Short mmCIF file of C-alpha atoms in Angstrom, two decimals:
data_model
loop_
_atom_site.label_atom_id
_atom_site.label_comp_id
_atom_site.label_asym_id
_atom_site.label_seq_id
_atom_site.Cartn_x
_atom_site.Cartn_y
_atom_site.Cartn_z
CA UNK A 90 45.50 71.00 -4.09
CA UNK A 91 48.27 68.73 -5.33
CA UNK A 92 48.61 65.18 -6.62
CA UNK A 93 52.06 64.34 -5.70
CA UNK A 94 54.20 61.87 -7.62
CA UNK A 95 54.78 58.41 -5.95
CA UNK A 96 58.16 58.08 -4.27
CA UNK A 97 58.89 54.92 -6.13
CA UNK A 98 58.24 56.76 -9.45
CA UNK A 99 60.91 59.29 -8.54
CA UNK A 100 63.45 56.44 -7.83
CA UNK A 101 62.43 54.71 -11.04
CA UNK A 102 63.05 57.77 -13.20
CA UNK A 103 66.54 58.08 -11.61
CA UNK A 104 67.23 54.52 -12.44
CA UNK A 105 66.15 54.98 -16.13
CA UNK A 106 68.41 57.98 -16.44
CA UNK A 107 71.30 56.08 -15.08
CA UNK A 108 70.41 53.27 -17.50
CA UNK A 109 70.60 55.56 -20.53
CA UNK A 110 66.79 55.72 -20.90
CA UNK A 111 65.34 59.16 -21.45
CA UNK A 112 61.99 59.75 -19.83
CA UNK A 113 59.61 62.33 -21.44
CA UNK A 114 56.29 63.54 -20.04
CA UNK A 115 53.23 64.06 -22.32
CA UNK A 116 50.32 65.40 -20.35
CA UNK A 117 47.03 67.13 -20.79
CA UNK A 118 47.80 69.38 -17.74
CA UNK A 119 48.81 72.95 -17.82
CA UNK A 120 52.49 73.48 -18.71
CA UNK A 121 53.45 75.07 -15.37
CA UNK A 122 51.84 72.15 -13.53
CA UNK A 123 53.63 69.60 -15.80
CA UNK A 124 57.03 71.42 -15.14
CA UNK A 125 56.42 71.36 -11.45
CA UNK A 126 55.78 67.67 -11.31
CA UNK A 127 58.74 67.19 -13.69
CA UNK A 128 61.02 68.92 -11.30
CA UNK A 129 59.87 66.72 -8.34
CA UNK A 130 60.32 63.57 -10.47
CA UNK A 131 63.57 64.41 -12.05
CA UNK A 132 62.44 64.49 -15.76
CA UNK A 133 64.66 66.74 -17.83
CA UNK A 134 65.86 69.79 -16.00
CA UNK A 135 62.36 70.70 -14.89
CA UNK A 136 62.59 74.04 -16.70
CA UNK A 137 62.27 73.36 -20.39
CA UNK A 138 58.82 72.44 -21.65
CA UNK A 139 56.41 73.28 -24.44
CA UNK A 140 52.76 73.05 -24.96
CA UNK A 141 50.64 71.84 -27.93
CA UNK A 142 49.78 75.28 -29.13
CA UNK A 143 53.40 76.25 -29.53
CA UNK A 144 54.17 72.76 -31.08
CA UNK A 145 51.59 73.52 -33.79
CA UNK A 146 53.37 76.70 -34.86
CA UNK A 147 56.79 74.98 -35.37
CA UNK A 148 58.36 74.13 -38.75
CA UNK A 149 59.17 70.50 -39.34
CA UNK A 150 62.95 71.15 -38.58
CA UNK A 151 62.17 73.05 -35.42
CA UNK A 152 59.62 70.31 -34.46
CA UNK A 153 62.35 67.58 -34.68
CA UNK A 154 64.81 69.77 -32.58
CA UNK A 155 62.20 70.42 -29.90
CA UNK A 156 61.30 66.72 -29.66
CA UNK A 157 64.96 65.86 -29.00
CA UNK A 158 65.65 68.62 -26.50
CA UNK A 159 62.39 69.02 -24.52
CA UNK A 160 61.27 66.58 -22.00
CA UNK A 161 57.88 67.91 -20.94
CA UNK A 162 55.05 68.37 -23.36
CA UNK A 163 51.73 69.77 -22.13
CA UNK A 164 48.22 70.23 -23.54
CA UNK A 165 49.12 68.24 -26.59
CA UNK A 166 46.50 66.85 -29.13
CA UNK A 167 46.25 63.07 -29.95
CA UNK A 168 47.73 63.67 -33.37
CA UNK A 169 50.69 65.45 -31.74
CA UNK A 170 51.38 62.61 -29.49
CA UNK A 171 51.50 60.29 -32.52
CA UNK A 172 53.83 62.70 -34.33
CA UNK A 173 56.11 62.85 -31.15
CA UNK A 174 56.50 59.09 -31.33
CA UNK A 175 57.19 59.09 -35.10
CA UNK A 176 59.79 61.89 -34.83
CA UNK A 177 61.72 60.01 -32.08
CA UNK A 178 61.65 56.83 -34.12
CA UNK A 179 62.87 58.72 -37.21
CA UNK A 180 65.87 59.81 -35.12
CA UNK A 181 66.73 56.12 -34.34
CA UNK A 182 65.24 56.01 -30.92
CA UNK A 183 63.52 52.96 -29.55
CA UNK A 184 60.26 54.41 -28.07
CA UNK A 185 58.08 53.03 -25.32
CA UNK A 186 54.85 54.90 -24.85
CA UNK A 187 52.47 54.76 -21.86
CA UNK A 188 48.85 55.84 -21.90
CA UNK A 189 45.41 55.12 -20.70
CA UNK A 190 42.89 56.94 -22.83
CA UNK A 191 41.29 56.63 -26.29
CA UNK A 192 43.37 59.56 -27.53
CA UNK A 193 46.57 57.64 -26.58
CA UNK A 194 45.73 54.68 -28.74
CA UNK A 195 47.35 55.86 -32.04
CA UNK A 196 50.63 56.69 -30.30
CA UNK A 197 50.55 53.37 -28.29
CA UNK A 198 50.07 51.63 -31.57
CA UNK A 199 52.90 53.42 -33.24
CA UNK A 200 55.53 53.04 -30.45
CA UNK A 201 57.95 50.21 -30.47
CA UNK A 202 56.50 49.16 -27.17
CA UNK A 203 53.10 50.39 -26.22
CA UNK A 204 52.22 50.15 -22.59
CA UNK A 205 48.66 50.69 -21.48
CA UNK A 206 47.33 50.93 -17.96
CA UNK A 207 45.74 47.64 -16.94
CA UNK A 208 43.56 49.15 -14.24
CA UNK A 209 42.61 52.60 -15.36
CA UNK A 210 43.16 52.21 -18.93
CA UNK A 211 40.38 52.15 -21.53
CA UNK A 212 39.69 49.09 -23.59
CA UNK A 213 40.80 50.88 -26.77
CA UNK A 214 44.14 51.70 -25.17
CA UNK A 215 44.69 48.20 -24.01
CA UNK A 216 43.84 46.74 -27.36
CA UNK A 217 46.32 49.10 -29.04
CA UNK A 218 49.17 48.45 -26.65
CA UNK A 219 51.81 45.64 -26.61
CA UNK A 220 51.89 45.33 -22.89
CA UNK A 221 49.65 46.12 -19.94
CA UNK A 222 50.87 47.65 -16.75
CA UNK A 223 48.69 45.83 -14.37
CA UNK A 224 49.40 48.03 -11.28
CA UNK A 225 49.48 51.33 -13.23
CA UNK A 226 52.83 52.12 -11.59
CA UNK A 227 55.72 53.65 -13.53
CA UNK A 228 58.30 51.89 -11.30
CA UNK A 229 57.13 48.56 -12.66
CA UNK A 230 58.28 49.61 -16.15
CA UNK A 231 61.84 50.17 -14.80
CA UNK A 232 61.68 46.80 -12.96
CA UNK A 233 60.57 45.16 -16.23
CA UNK A 234 63.59 46.77 -18.06
CA UNK A 235 65.93 45.43 -15.40
CA UNK A 236 64.37 41.95 -15.59
CA UNK A 237 64.69 42.04 -19.47
CA UNK A 238 68.33 43.01 -19.20
CA UNK A 239 69.00 40.22 -16.75
CA UNK A 240 67.37 37.53 -18.92
CA UNK A 241 69.39 38.83 -22.02
CA UNK A 242 72.64 38.85 -20.01
CA UNK A 243 72.01 35.38 -18.51
CA UNK A 244 71.29 34.09 -21.98
CA UNK A 245 74.63 35.43 -23.23
CA UNK A 246 76.43 33.90 -20.27
CA UNK A 247 74.79 30.51 -21.07
CA UNK A 248 75.96 30.66 -24.55
CA UNK A 249 79.42 31.64 -23.53
CA UNK A 250 79.41 28.60 -21.28
CA UNK A 251 77.77 25.91 -23.41
CA UNK A 252 79.30 26.67 -26.85
CA UNK A 253 82.99 26.21 -25.76
CA UNK A 254 82.06 22.77 -24.31
CA UNK A 255 80.60 21.72 -27.61
CA UNK A 256 83.42 23.40 -29.46
CA UNK A 257 86.14 21.62 -27.56
CA UNK A 258 84.57 18.25 -27.80
CA UNK A 259 83.75 18.64 -31.51
CA UNK A 260 87.37 19.68 -32.25
CA UNK A 261 88.65 16.67 -30.25
CA UNK A 262 86.51 14.15 -32.11
CA UNK A 263 87.23 15.73 -35.52
CA UNK A 264 91.06 15.75 -34.89
CA UNK A 265 90.97 12.25 -33.58
CA UNK A 266 89.11 10.97 -36.60
CA UNK A 267 91.53 12.85 -38.98
CA UNK A 268 94.56 11.49 -37.29
CA UNK A 269 93.00 8.00 -37.01
CA UNK A 270 93.85 7.77 -33.22
CA UNK A 271 91.72 6.48 -30.42
CA UNK A 272 89.14 9.13 -29.45
CA UNK A 273 89.93 10.98 -26.19
CA UNK A 274 86.20 10.82 -25.38
CA UNK A 275 83.58 8.60 -26.70
CA UNK A 276 80.24 9.71 -28.14
CA UNK A 277 78.41 8.53 -25.00
CA UNK A 278 80.83 10.54 -22.88
CA UNK A 279 80.29 13.67 -24.90
CA UNK A 280 76.51 13.18 -24.36
CA UNK A 281 77.35 12.92 -20.62
CA UNK A 282 79.36 16.13 -20.83
CA UNK A 283 76.55 18.04 -22.48
CA UNK A 284 74.00 16.78 -20.05
CA UNK A 285 76.12 17.73 -17.02
CA UNK A 286 76.99 21.16 -18.40
CA UNK A 287 73.36 21.84 -19.26
CA UNK A 288 71.55 20.60 -16.21
CA UNK A 289 73.86 21.38 -13.39
CA UNK A 290 76.01 24.35 -14.63
CA UNK A 291 74.49 26.28 -17.51
CA UNK A 292 70.98 26.02 -16.02
CA UNK A 293 72.28 27.71 -12.85
CA UNK A 294 73.27 30.77 -15.06
CA UNK A 295 69.59 31.17 -16.02
CA UNK A 296 68.68 31.87 -12.43
CA UNK A 297 71.45 34.42 -11.78
CA UNK A 298 69.87 37.41 -10.02
CA UNK A 299 70.27 40.95 -11.54
CA UNK A 300 73.72 42.52 -11.35
CA UNK A 301 74.06 45.46 -9.17
CA UNK A 302 75.63 47.51 -12.06
CA UNK A 303 73.24 46.19 -14.75
CA UNK A 304 71.01 49.36 -14.83
CA UNK A 305 74.05 51.52 -15.14
CA UNK A 306 74.89 50.08 -18.59
CA UNK A 307 73.78 51.93 -21.70
CA UNK A 308 71.15 50.30 -23.81
CA UNK A 309 72.39 47.82 -26.37
CA UNK A 310 71.93 48.67 -30.10
CA UNK A 311 68.68 47.12 -31.40
CA UNK A 312 70.61 45.65 -34.33
CA UNK A 313 73.20 44.01 -32.21
CA UNK A 314 73.13 40.18 -32.72
CA UNK A 315 73.00 37.70 -29.95
CA UNK A 316 76.32 36.19 -31.05
CA UNK A 317 78.49 39.32 -31.18
CA UNK A 318 82.05 39.14 -32.59
CA UNK A 319 83.34 39.53 -29.02
CA UNK A 320 81.27 36.59 -27.79
CA UNK A 321 82.54 34.48 -30.73
CA UNK A 322 86.16 35.29 -29.91
CA UNK A 323 85.43 34.28 -26.32
CA UNK A 324 84.01 30.95 -27.54
CA UNK A 325 87.12 30.26 -29.70
CA UNK A 326 89.47 31.07 -26.84
CA UNK A 327 87.73 28.85 -24.34
CA UNK A 328 87.16 26.03 -26.97
CA UNK A 329 90.88 25.85 -27.82
CA UNK A 330 91.66 25.58 -24.15
CA UNK A 331 89.02 22.80 -23.72
CA UNK A 332 90.56 20.93 -26.58
CA UNK A 333 94.03 21.25 -25.04
CA UNK A 334 92.70 20.02 -21.78
CA UNK A 335 91.01 16.92 -23.26
CA UNK A 336 93.94 16.02 -25.50
CA UNK A 337 96.63 16.81 -22.88
CA UNK A 338 95.07 14.75 -20.09
CA UNK A 339 94.16 11.96 -22.39
CA UNK A 340 97.64 11.61 -23.96
CA UNK A 341 99.37 11.93 -20.57
CA UNK A 342 97.17 9.26 -18.94
CA UNK A 343 97.39 6.90 -21.87
CA UNK A 344 101.14 7.21 -22.15
CA UNK A 345 101.80 6.70 -18.44
CA UNK A 346 99.19 4.03 -17.64
CA UNK A 347 98.30 2.43 -21.05
CA UNK A 348 94.68 2.34 -19.94
CA UNK A 349 92.32 3.85 -22.49
CA UNK A 350 89.29 3.98 -20.17
CA UNK A 351 91.29 5.65 -17.41
CA UNK A 352 92.64 8.27 -19.92
CA UNK A 353 89.24 9.14 -21.17
CA UNK A 354 87.95 9.40 -17.55
CA UNK A 355 90.64 11.88 -16.62
CA UNK A 356 90.03 13.91 -19.81
CA UNK A 357 86.25 14.25 -18.95
CA UNK A 358 86.96 14.99 -15.28
CA UNK A 359 89.64 17.58 -16.09
CA UNK A 360 87.30 19.39 -18.48
CA UNK A 361 84.44 19.47 -16.08
CA UNK A 362 86.55 20.66 -13.15
CA UNK A 363 88.07 23.41 -15.34
CA UNK A 364 84.58 24.53 -16.36
CA UNK A 365 83.56 24.87 -12.83
CA UNK A 366 86.19 27.60 -12.47
CA UNK A 367 84.92 29.14 -15.76
CA UNK A 368 81.34 29.07 -14.40
CA UNK A 369 82.34 30.96 -11.35
CA UNK A 370 84.26 33.56 -13.51
CA UNK A 371 81.29 34.44 -15.63
CA UNK A 372 78.67 34.35 -12.81
CA UNK A 373 78.16 36.89 -10.12
CA UNK A 374 80.11 34.61 -7.76
CA UNK A 375 83.51 35.84 -8.86
CA UNK A 376 82.57 38.96 -7.07
CA UNK A 377 80.54 37.40 -4.21
CA UNK A 378 83.39 35.14 -3.15
CA UNK A 379 85.23 38.20 -1.85
CA UNK A 380 82.17 39.12 0.27
CA UNK A 381 81.78 35.70 2.07
CA UNK A 382 83.86 36.89 5.00
CA UNK A 383 81.54 39.92 5.43
CA UNK A 384 78.05 38.61 4.70
CA UNK A 385 78.60 34.85 5.32
CA UNK A 386 75.88 32.35 4.35
CA UNK A 387 73.56 35.13 3.27
CA UNK A 388 75.59 35.46 0.08
CA UNK A 389 74.58 31.94 -0.83
CA UNK A 390 70.90 32.48 0.14
CA UNK A 391 70.66 35.54 -2.06
CA UNK A 392 72.04 33.56 -5.16
CA UNK A 393 71.88 29.89 -4.43
CA UNK A 394 71.66 28.55 -8.16
CA UNK A 395 75.53 28.52 -8.87
CA UNK A 396 76.60 27.01 -5.53
CA UNK A 397 73.89 24.35 -5.95
CA UNK A 398 74.93 23.64 -9.48
CA UNK A 399 78.58 23.40 -8.44
CA UNK A 400 77.81 20.99 -5.65
CA UNK A 401 75.58 18.83 -7.95
CA UNK A 402 78.30 18.75 -10.51
CA UNK A 403 80.86 17.42 -8.00
CA UNK A 404 78.48 14.82 -6.84
CA UNK A 405 77.56 13.55 -10.26
CA UNK A 406 81.11 13.58 -11.57
CA UNK A 407 82.29 11.49 -8.49
CA UNK A 408 79.56 8.89 -9.28
CA UNK A 409 80.55 9.14 -12.99
CA UNK A 410 84.19 8.01 -12.33
CA UNK A 411 84.00 6.06 -9.05
CA UNK A 412 80.75 4.07 -9.40
CA UNK A 413 81.06 0.52 -10.86
CA UNK A 414 77.81 0.55 -12.78
CA UNK A 415 78.68 4.05 -14.36
CA UNK A 416 82.08 2.62 -15.25
CA UNK A 417 80.36 -0.26 -17.06
CA UNK A 418 77.85 2.00 -18.86
CA UNK A 419 80.21 4.82 -19.87
CA UNK A 420 83.37 3.00 -20.23
CA UNK A 421 85.09 4.96 -17.49
CA UNK A 422 87.60 3.97 -14.82
CA UNK A 423 87.94 4.82 -11.07
CA UNK A 424 90.54 7.49 -10.25
CA UNK A 425 92.96 7.44 -7.32
CA UNK A 426 93.92 10.48 -5.41
CA UNK A 427 96.95 11.40 -7.47
CA UNK A 428 94.96 11.15 -10.61
CA UNK A 429 92.30 13.29 -9.19
CA UNK A 430 94.97 15.92 -8.33
CA UNK A 431 96.23 15.83 -11.87
CA UNK A 432 92.63 16.45 -13.11
CA UNK A 433 92.58 19.58 -10.94
CA UNK A 434 95.51 21.20 -12.75
CA UNK A 435 93.32 22.44 -15.68
CA UNK A 436 91.27 24.36 -13.12
CA UNK A 437 94.26 26.48 -12.12
CA UNK A 438 95.06 26.95 -15.86
CA UNK A 439 91.50 28.05 -16.51
CA UNK A 440 92.08 31.28 -14.35
CA UNK A 441 94.35 33.08 -16.91
CA UNK A 442 92.28 31.66 -19.70
CA UNK A 443 89.12 33.13 -18.21
CA UNK A 444 90.91 36.45 -17.74
CA UNK A 445 91.81 36.41 -21.45
CA UNK A 446 88.24 35.59 -22.38
CA UNK A 447 87.01 38.57 -20.37
CA UNK A 448 89.46 40.76 -22.01
CA UNK A 449 88.06 39.89 -25.54
CA UNK A 450 84.46 39.97 -24.37
CA UNK A 451 84.07 42.25 -21.45
CA UNK A 452 80.24 42.60 -21.75
CA UNK A 453 79.78 39.39 -19.85
CA UNK A 454 81.39 40.93 -16.82
CA UNK A 455 78.53 42.99 -15.36
CA UNK A 456 78.57 42.77 -11.57
#
């Protein structure tokens, strides 16, 4: 008689191994039974295991060594489960523990993430755990890890996108105030920039699907801050470019036309169009664009947020500069074709800037 593992569990264990997550089996079954299942699932090498009786005979140093090397633990007592978790944590590991019985409760409580079975788990196990696995399926844990990594990466992408916009605008206003020159963008126009970047562009990054290579990345260190030095360098690089775009277009337009409203409109439009290119560079779409000829419109259907956000941005920016009532409210000026072409120039210049930003902060580029 056998109780074979689920096929999705085998695939999930393989995904975890590729993601740098070590999977260990702790079971009340006989050691040979546990090793047989481990070989089928792909846990460890399927050969090396130890049971609770032998664990109890080990010295503390040998215990710590076995916990690191062995992936299959059979016939272990509740106290030994708890000690296994503590030993892994003492070695700097982040431990997720699954269980369903009363004897799993101490280990579930001790683990960094205790995961109890939602269907077959006891009430004690559910109360001790941090999370409930509602379908009692190990593959769901792997899917949750992928979803968590996706949320974290999308959050970093959003910061990498929004902070340079604020940085460039802040530097522009500060320098204009110091030099006592007309501001290249007004406070109301800065508010518009933030609203457009937040609603139509950065919000699209929050709905980016999981990257294909995301689960092939090693786990990030638990102590790693959200704003890493690499991300700060990226923000500085793109902020300086944004500042140059705003000031450059403003000064050129004011010098050639003498129209302050027109100069400010060109500065805002140039910055937004450049950021559309930057948005594509940090989203999955810098890779998907090369696949359009092969998969066609399906590429957009699989990840529509960025194309929709880009389209919405172009529409609202056209209204911003060409609509009479928007001109009156925001102090903008309609642009002719030649002026629109000039506003497109920063988009081309953004390509090498984005490449430089990726070189100082490559963690954003997970495709």
